[in-house]
């Protein structure tokens, strides 16, 4: 099982799933987020039991909320159509099944608490909107730091390291490579700011025989430049790559090169690698440390300001998740367990059945 985060936008969805035009869609509709989470949990349990590989996609600010399950072997995806609001219309012709959470609840009770649900929904939306404004402000300080660092970063040294890496590792597999340019098979996030701080999933770096290089990015932003160059070089040489972007902005933060069995993980104060890497790459080797003292005070100020804004954003996310949990508690009182069990069984049966059964 793989795990990643994905934001709500259509562009983020397409980046995470470049093959979206060829997927079959199974939609979970309705306002009851916890019921969808329960259905996704049942689906993941069945897939694990059947030993079918799948990707679990998490809510952009909640590691406990599943918003999609992707089945690469059968080109299928089950997703929360409220979270990915643009998807249902964009891929309407690819929808193979749709289940509504309201069908699992007692209709009369839903009508009685509709106003309370609407108020909580508004509170949730306002809290997350505030969090996104704070995140945008934190991004400004991060971007300013990257601009301050730029004059002291040697791209020539980066290129030398990239060429050495490819020469050392690519020559052995060059004969087996197709005569074509590589593609980015996934652009997603493996970390996110949640109500309890930054949460990181390490699934993309836990594959068997995968060698992980730990990038020590002391200043922030330098690793992104290196990873952009490395990704471009790999694509030019015909190697497919997976790019994992920063949970705060769109800068590349981690890179996986499956054909070479290599991954590059950027470590900083927000996320550290929990297992031993195969090598360590300190980005200070690409930086003019002597000249950097002229901007150290500004870099320190930007880092402190960004951290303060992230703390405020985390609190707003906490308020948003609390409003969502309050909605969950209301929905829990209205659920018909028999209907829910039947809906779960139907989703699992349809989503996991073979293509041969589909054709029949």
Tab-separated table of N, CA, C and O in Angstrom, residues 215-301:
chain	number	residue	atom	x	y	z
A	215	UNK	N	18.874	14.330	1.892
A	215	UNK	CA	19.352	15.675	1.588
A	215	UNK	C	19.204	16.542	2.834
A	215	UNK	O	18.099	16.734	3.339
A	216	UNK	N	20.306	17.057	3.329
A	216	UNK	CA	20.294	17.940	4.497
A	216	UNK	C	20.182	19.383	4.003
A	216	UNK	O	21.166	20.002	3.613
A	217	UNK	N	18.960	19.907	4.022
A	217	UNK	CA	18.724	21.268	3.525
A	217	UNK	C	18.677	22.234	4.711
A	217	UNK	O	17.617	22.554	5.244
A	218	UNK	N	19.845	22.720	5.129
A	218	UNK	CA	19.932	23.550	6.322
A	218	UNK	C	19.258	24.909	6.148
A	218	UNK	O	18.753	25.488	7.094
A	219	UNK	N	19.272	25.419	4.925
A	219	UNK	CA	18.797	26.781	4.708
A	219	UNK	C	17.379	26.841	4.146
A	219	UNK	O	16.719	27.857	4.227
A	220	UNK	N	16.897	25.755	3.559
A	220	UNK	CA	15.564	25.736	2.966
A	220	UNK	C	15.575	26.290	1.554
A	220	UNK	O	16.098	27.375	1.313
A	221	UNK	N	15.011	25.547	0.617
A	221	UNK	CA	14.916	26.029	-0.756
A	221	UNK	C	16.042	25.583	-1.663
A	221	UNK	O	15.874	25.486	-2.875
A	222	UNK	N	17.216	25.291	-1.102
A	222	UNK	CA	18.358	24.874	-1.932
A	222	UNK	C	18.126	23.491	-2.522
A	222	UNK	O	18.462	23.231	-3.682
A	223	UNK	N	17.548	22.595	-1.736
A	223	UNK	CA	17.295	21.236	-2.214
A	223	UNK	C	16.347	21.234	-3.403
A	223	UNK	O	16.479	20.399	-4.311
A	224	UNK	N	15.378	22.171	-3.417
A	224	UNK	CA	14.405	22.216	-4.513
A	224	UNK	C	15.100	22.445	-5.850
A	224	UNK	O	14.753	21.825	-6.864
A	225	UNK	N	16.088	23.329	-5.875
A	225	UNK	CA	16.828	23.601	-7.112
A	225	UNK	C	17.569	22.361	-7.584
A	225	UNK	O	17.574	22.029	-8.781
A	226	UNK	N	18.205	21.655	-6.643
A	226	UNK	CA	18.920	20.423	-6.986
A	226	UNK	C	17.964	19.365	-7.534
A	226	UNK	O	18.251	18.717	-8.556
A	227	UNK	N	16.826	19.197	-6.881
A	227	UNK	CA	15.873	18.171	-7.313
A	227	UNK	C	15.250	18.490	-8.667
A	227	UNK	O	14.971	17.582	-9.452
A	228	UNK	N	15.010	19.777	-8.943
A	228	UNK	CA	14.512	20.157	-10.273
A	228	UNK	C	15.502	19.744	-11.353
A	228	UNK	O	15.125	19.182	-12.394
A	229	UNK	N	16.782	20.022	-11.110
A	229	UNK	CA	17.811	19.652	-12.092
A	229	UNK	C	17.943	18.152	-12.241
A	229	UNK	O	18.067	17.632	-13.358
A	230	UNK	N	17.901	17.426	-11.123
A	230	UNK	CA	18.016	15.973	-11.176
A	230	UNK	C	16.827	15.355	-11.903
A	230	UNK	O	16.988	14.445	-12.726
A	231	UNK	N	15.616	15.839	-11.613
A	231	UNK	CA	14.421	15.317	-12.289
A	231	UNK	C	14.494	15.557	-13.791
A	231	UNK	O	14.190	14.662	-14.591
A	232	UNK	N	14.906	16.766	-14.189
A	232	UNK	CA	15.012	17.088	-15.621
A	232	UNK	C	16.033	16.189	-16.307
A	232	UNK	O	15.802	15.702	-17.430
A	233	UNK	N	17.162	15.936	-15.656
A	233	UNK	CA	18.194	15.079	-16.242
A	233	UNK	C	17.708	13.639	-16.381
A	233	UNK	O	17.957	12.973	-17.402
A	234	UNK	N	17.012	13.141	-15.366
A	234	UNK	CA	16.489	11.772	-15.425
A	234	UNK	C	15.470	11.619	-16.557
A	234	UNK	O	15.491	10.630	-17.298
A	235	UNK	N	14.578	12.596	-16.693
A	235	UNK	CA	13.570	12.542	-17.746
A	235	UNK	C	14.235	12.548	-19.121
A	235	UNK	O	13.812	11.828	-20.036
A	236	UNK	N	15.269	13.364	-19.259
A	236	UNK	CA	15.975	13.445	-20.540
A	236	UNK	C	16.660	12.125	-20.880
A	236	UNK	O	16.777	11.749	-22.051
A	237	UNK	N	17.105	11.408	-19.850
A	237	UNK	CA	17.779	10.120	-20.066
A	237	UNK	C	16.792	8.964	-20.243
A	237	UNK	O	17.208	7.828	-20.470
A	238	UNK	N	15.495	9.253	-20.112
A	238	UNK	CA	14.495	8.211	-20.337
A	238	UNK	C	13.966	7.553	-19.075
A	238	UNK	O	13.250	6.541	-19.155
A	239	UNK	N	14.291	8.094	-17.902
A	239	UNK	CA	13.835	7.505	-16.646
A	239	UNK	C	12.568	8.201	-16.151
A	239	UNK	O	12.517	9.427	-16.058
A	240	UNK	N	11.562	7.419	-15.815
A	240	UNK	CA	10.351	7.967	-15.201
A	240	UNK	C	10.659	8.365	-13.750
A	240	UNK	O	11.485	7.722	-13.086
A	241	UNK	N	9.982	9.386	-13.268
A	241	UNK	CA	10.214	9.843	-11.898
A	241	UNK	C	8.884	10.126	-11.205
A	241	UNK	O	7.861	10.358	-11.854
A	242	UNK	N	8.920	10.101	-9.890
A	242	UNK	CA	7.803	10.540	-9.045
A	242	UNK	C	8.295	11.740	-8.246
A	242	UNK	O	9.343	11.665	-7.600
A	243	UNK	N	7.551	12.828	-8.301
A	243	UNK	CA	7.935	14.057	-7.605
A	243	UNK	C	6.978	14.288	-6.435
A	243	UNK	O	5.760	14.255	-6.620
A	244	UNK	N	7.538	14.503	-5.269
A	244	UNK	CA	6.734	14.824	-4.086
A	244	UNK	C	7.066	16.247	-3.662
A	244	UNK	O	8.215	16.563	-3.355
A	245	UNK	N	6.042	17.084	-3.680
A	245	UNK	CA	6.243	18.510	-3.438
A	245	UNK	C	6.058	18.861	-1.968
A	245	UNK	O	5.469	18.102	-1.193
A	246	UNK	N	6.549	20.042	-1.621
A	246	UNK	CA	6.445	20.548	-0.257
A	246	UNK	C	4.973	20.685	0.146
A	246	UNK	O	4.130	21.083	-0.662
A	247	UNK	N	4.661	20.375	1.400
A	247	UNK	CA	3.291	20.500	1.871
A	247	UNK	C	2.823	21.939	1.976
A	247	UNK	O	1.627	22.202	2.082
A	248	UNK	N	3.762	22.898	1.912
A	248	UNK	CA	3.422	24.311	2.023
A	248	UNK	C	3.262	24.970	0.663
A	248	UNK	O	2.351	25.762	0.448
A	249	UNK	N	4.148	24.642	-0.263
A	249	UNK	CA	4.063	25.233	-1.603
A	249	UNK	C	4.332	24.139	-2.637
A	249	UNK	O	4.289	22.957	-2.325
A	250	UNK	N	4.625	24.528	-3.869
A	250	UNK	CA	4.784	23.545	-4.950
A	250	UNK	C	6.237	23.203	-5.250
A	250	UNK	O	6.531	22.590	-6.280
A	251	UNK	N	7.156	23.566	-4.386
A	251	UNK	CA	8.558	23.246	-4.651
A	251	UNK	C	8.809	21.741	-4.496
A	251	UNK	O	8.298	21.113	-3.564
A	252	UNK	N	9.612	21.137	-5.387
A	252	UNK	CA	9.964	19.725	-5.216
A	252	UNK	C	10.721	19.523	-3.906
A	252	UNK	O	11.631	20.286	-3.576
A	253	UNK	N	10.327	18.513	-3.146
A	253	UNK	CA	10.967	18.262	-1.858
A	253	UNK	C	11.569	16.864	-1.779
A	253	UNK	O	12.542	16.644	-1.052
A	254	UNK	N	10.971	15.927	-2.526
A	254	UNK	CA	11.478	14.558	-2.562
A	254	UNK	C	11.346	14.040	-4.001
A	254	UNK	O	10.487	14.501	-4.758
A	255	UNK	N	12.166	13.045	-4.343
A	255	UNK	CA	12.153	12.499	-5.704
A	255	UNK	C	12.401	10.997	-5.639
A	255	UNK	O	13.283	10.542	-4.911
A	256	UNK	N	11.607	10.247	-6.404
A	256	UNK	CA	11.797	8.796	-6.502
A	256	UNK	C	12.058	8.443	-7.963
A	256	UNK	O	11.343	8.903	-8.861
A	257	UNK	N	13.109	7.640	-8.196
A	257	UNK	CA	13.466	7.179	-9.551
A	257	UNK	C	13.360	5.653	-9.535
A	257	UNK	O	14.341	4.950	-9.238
A	258	UNK	N	12.176	5.098	-9.820
A	258	UNK	CA	11.955	3.651	-9.667
A	258	UNK	C	12.930	2.776	-10.451
A	258	UNK	O	13.409	1.762	-9.925
A	259	UNK	N	13.232	3.133	-11.701
A	259	UNK	CA	14.080	2.282	-12.536
A	259	UNK	C	15.488	2.149	-11.972
A	259	UNK	O	16.162	1.131	-12.194
A	260	UNK	N	15.956	3.153	-11.249
A	260	UNK	CA	17.292	3.107	-10.650
A	260	UNK	C	17.254	2.677	-9.185
A	260	UNK	O	18.305	2.574	-8.542
A	261	UNK	N	16.035	2.459	-8.660
A	261	UNK	CA	15.852	2.088	-7.251
A	261	UNK	C	16.473	3.119	-6.314
A	261	UNK	O	17.093	2.776	-5.300
A	262	UNK	N	16.284	4.389	-6.648
A	262	UNK	CA	16.815	5.479	-5.838
A	262	UNK	C	15.707	6.450	-5.452
A	262	UNK	O	14.757	6.671	-6.215
A	263	UNK	N	15.852	7.019	-4.254
A	263	UNK	CA	14.948	8.071	-3.799
A	263	UNK	C	15.788	9.151	-3.114
A	263	UNK	O	16.826	8.857	-2.520
A	264	UNK	N	15.333	10.390	-3.223
A	264	UNK	CA	15.994	11.519	-2.567
A	264	UNK	C	14.981	12.157	-1.628
A	264	UNK	O	13.913	12.589	-2.064
A	265	UNK	N	15.333	12.200	-0.352
A	265	UNK	CA	14.432	12.706	0.687
A	265	UNK	C	15.059	13.929	1.341
A	265	UNK	O	16.173	13.861	1.854
A	266	UNK	N	14.337	15.057	1.334
A	266	UNK	CA	14.836	16.287	1.955
A	266	UNK	C	14.440	16.312	3.420
A	266	UNK	O	13.254	16.279	3.754
A	267	UNK	N	15.438	16.384	4.269
A	267	UNK	CA	15.179	16.428	5.711
A	267	UNK	C	15.316	17.856	6.224
A	267	UNK	O	16.241	18.580	5.862
A	268	UNK	N	14.361	18.263	7.050
A	268	UNK	CA	14.442	19.555	7.725
A	268	UNK	C	13.769	19.433	9.091
A	268	UNK	O	13.454	18.330	9.527
A	269	UNK	N	13.546	20.560	9.746
A	269	UNK	CA	12.989	20.509	11.094
A	269	UNK	C	11.580	19.923	11.113
A	269	UNK	O	11.144	19.344	12.118
A	270	UNK	N	10.851	20.043	10.000
A	270	UNK	CA	9.457	19.582	9.960
A	270	UNK	C	9.354	18.078	9.772
A	270	UNK	O	8.412	17.452	10.258
A	271	UNK	N	10.276	17.496	9.038
A	271	UNK	CA	10.211	16.044	8.822
A	271	UNK	C	11.610	15.453	8.712
A	271	UNK	O	12.434	15.887	7.920
A	272	UNK	N	11.862	14.446	9.546
A	272	UNK	CA	13.130	13.723	9.544
A	272	UNK	C	12.893	12.295	9.071
A	272	UNK	O	11.815	11.737	9.274
A	273	UNK	N	13.897	11.713	8.451
A	273	UNK	CA	13.770	10.347	7.943
A	273	UNK	C	13.903	9.360	9.105
A	273	UNK	O	14.896	9.399	9.843
A	274	UNK	N	12.910	8.459	9.291
A	274	UNK	CA	12.925	7.575	10.470
A	274	UNK	C	13.803	6.336	10.316
A	274	UNK	O	13.906	5.542	11.244
A	275	UNK	N	14.421	6.128	9.154
A	275	UNK	CA	15.291	4.976	8.992
A	275	UNK	C	16.607	5.398	8.351
A	275	UNK	O	16.726	6.505	7.829
A	276	UNK	N	17.598	4.517	8.402
A	276	UNK	CA	18.947	4.861	7.959
A	276	UNK	C	19.009	5.016	6.438
A	276	UNK	O	18.616	4.114	5.695
A	277	UNK	N	19.525	6.142	5.951
A	277	UNK	CA	19.634	6.339	4.502
A	277	UNK	C	20.856	5.607	3.956
A	277	UNK	O	21.759	5.216	4.710
A	278	UNK	N	20.884	5.451	2.644
A	278	UNK	CA	22.055	4.814	2.018
A	278	UNK	C	23.187	5.808	1.834
A	278	UNK	O	24.350	5.425	1.703
A	279	UNK	N	22.852	7.108	1.824
A	279	UNK	CA	23.872	8.155	1.683
A	279	UNK	C	23.282	9.475	2.179
A	279	UNK	O	22.058	9.613	2.300
A	280	UNK	N	24.148	10.427	2.481
A	280	UNK	CA	23.729	11.751	2.939
A	280	UNK	C	24.321	12.798	1.999
A	280	UNK	O	25.502	12.738	1.657
A	281	UNK	N	23.476	13.742	1.582
A	281	UNK	CA	23.909	14.815	0.689
A	281	UNK	C	23.664	16.161	1.375
A	281	UNK	O	22.541	16.662	1.375
A	282	UNK	N	24.694	16.776	1.980
A	282	UNK	CA	24.515	18.103	2.578
A	282	UNK	C	24.542	19.179	1.498
A	282	UNK	O	25.515	19.285	0.742
A	283	UNK	N	23.476	19.980	1.392
A	283	UNK	CA	23.420	20.971	0.319
A	283	UNK	C	24.353	22.141	0.569
A	283	UNK	O	24.536	22.991	-0.298
A	284	UNK	N	24.968	22.173	1.766
A	284	UNK	CA	25.951	23.217	2.027
A	284	UNK	C	27.120	23.164	1.063
A	284	UNK	O	27.792	24.175	0.835
A	285	UNK	N	27.364	22.006	0.458
A	285	UNK	CA	28.458	21.880	-0.510
A	285	UNK	C	28.189	22.685	-1.781
A	285	UNK	O	29.114	22.954	-2.555
A	286	UNK	N	26.907	23.062	-1.999
A	286	UNK	CA	26.570	23.867	-3.184
A	286	UNK	C	26.489	25.367	-2.862
A	286	UNK	O	26.179	26.166	-3.737
A	287	UNK	N	26.734	25.737	-1.597
A	287	UNK	CA	26.496	27.112	-1.147
A	287	UNK	C	27.800	27.779	-0.749
A	287	UNK	O	28.685	27.162	-0.128
A	288	UNK	N	27.926	29.049	-1.102
A	288	UNK	CA	29.056	29.868	-0.673
A	288	UNK	C	28.805	30.280	0.777
A	288	UNK	O	28.189	31.317	1.052
A	289	UNK	N	29.301	29.478	1.704
A	289	UNK	CA	29.023	29.705	3.117
A	289	UNK	C	29.665	30.993	3.632
A	289	UNK	O	29.115	31.661	4.513
A	290	UNK	N	30.817	31.335	3.067
A	290	UNK	CA	31.500	32.549	3.523
A	290	UNK	C	30.697	33.802	3.184
A	290	UNK	O	30.573	34.726	3.989
A	291	UNK	N	30.104	33.829	1.981
A	291	UNK	CA	29.334	35.001	1.567
A	291	UNK	C	27.945	35.047	2.171
A	291	UNK	O	27.304	36.103	2.184
A	292	UNK	N	27.497	33.918	2.704
A	292	UNK	CA	26.124	33.825	3.187
A	292	UNK	C	25.881	34.619	4.468
A	292	UNK	O	24.742	34.946	4.791
A	293	UNK	N	26.962	34.983	5.178
A	293	UNK	CA	26.784	35.665	6.458
A	293	UNK	C	26.074	37.005	6.312
A	293	UNK	O	25.462	37.497	7.255
A	294	UNK	N	26.105	37.593	5.125
A	294	UNK	CA	25.473	38.908	4.911
A	294	UNK	C	23.948	38.843	4.961
A	294	UNK	O	23.298	39.869	5.164
A	295	UNK	N	23.374	37.646	4.751
A	295	UNK	CA	21.904	37.528	4.743
A	295	UNK	C	21.396	36.591	5.839
A	295	UNK	O	20.203	36.287	5.881
A	296	UNK	N	22.266	36.157	6.739
A	296	UNK	CA	21.856	35.207	7.775
A	296	UNK	C	20.745	35.771	8.663
A	296	UNK	O	19.811	35.060	9.031
A	297	UNK	N	20.847	37.047	9.022
A	297	UNK	CA	19.836	37.647	9.899
A	297	UNK	C	18.465	37.649	9.222
A	297	UNK	O	17.442	37.350	9.866
A	298	UNK	N	18.428	37.974	7.932
A	298	UNK	CA	17.156	37.980	7.196
A	298	UNK	C	16.598	36.566	7.057
A	298	UNK	O	15.385	36.361	7.178
A	299	UNK	N	17.477	35.617	6.824
A	299	UNK	CA	17.035	34.223	6.716
A	299	UNK	C	16.433	33.747	8.040
A	299	UNK	O	15.401	33.061	8.048
A	300	UNK	N	17.062	34.126	9.142
A	300	UNK	CA	16.565	33.737	10.452
A	300	UNK	C	15.196	34.367	10.727
A	300	UNK	O	14.278	33.713	11.231
A	301	UNK	N	15.064	35.654	10.374
A	301	UNK	CA	13.785	36.338	10.576
A	301	UNK	C	12.676	35.683	9.756
A	301	UNK	O	11.566	35.446	10.246
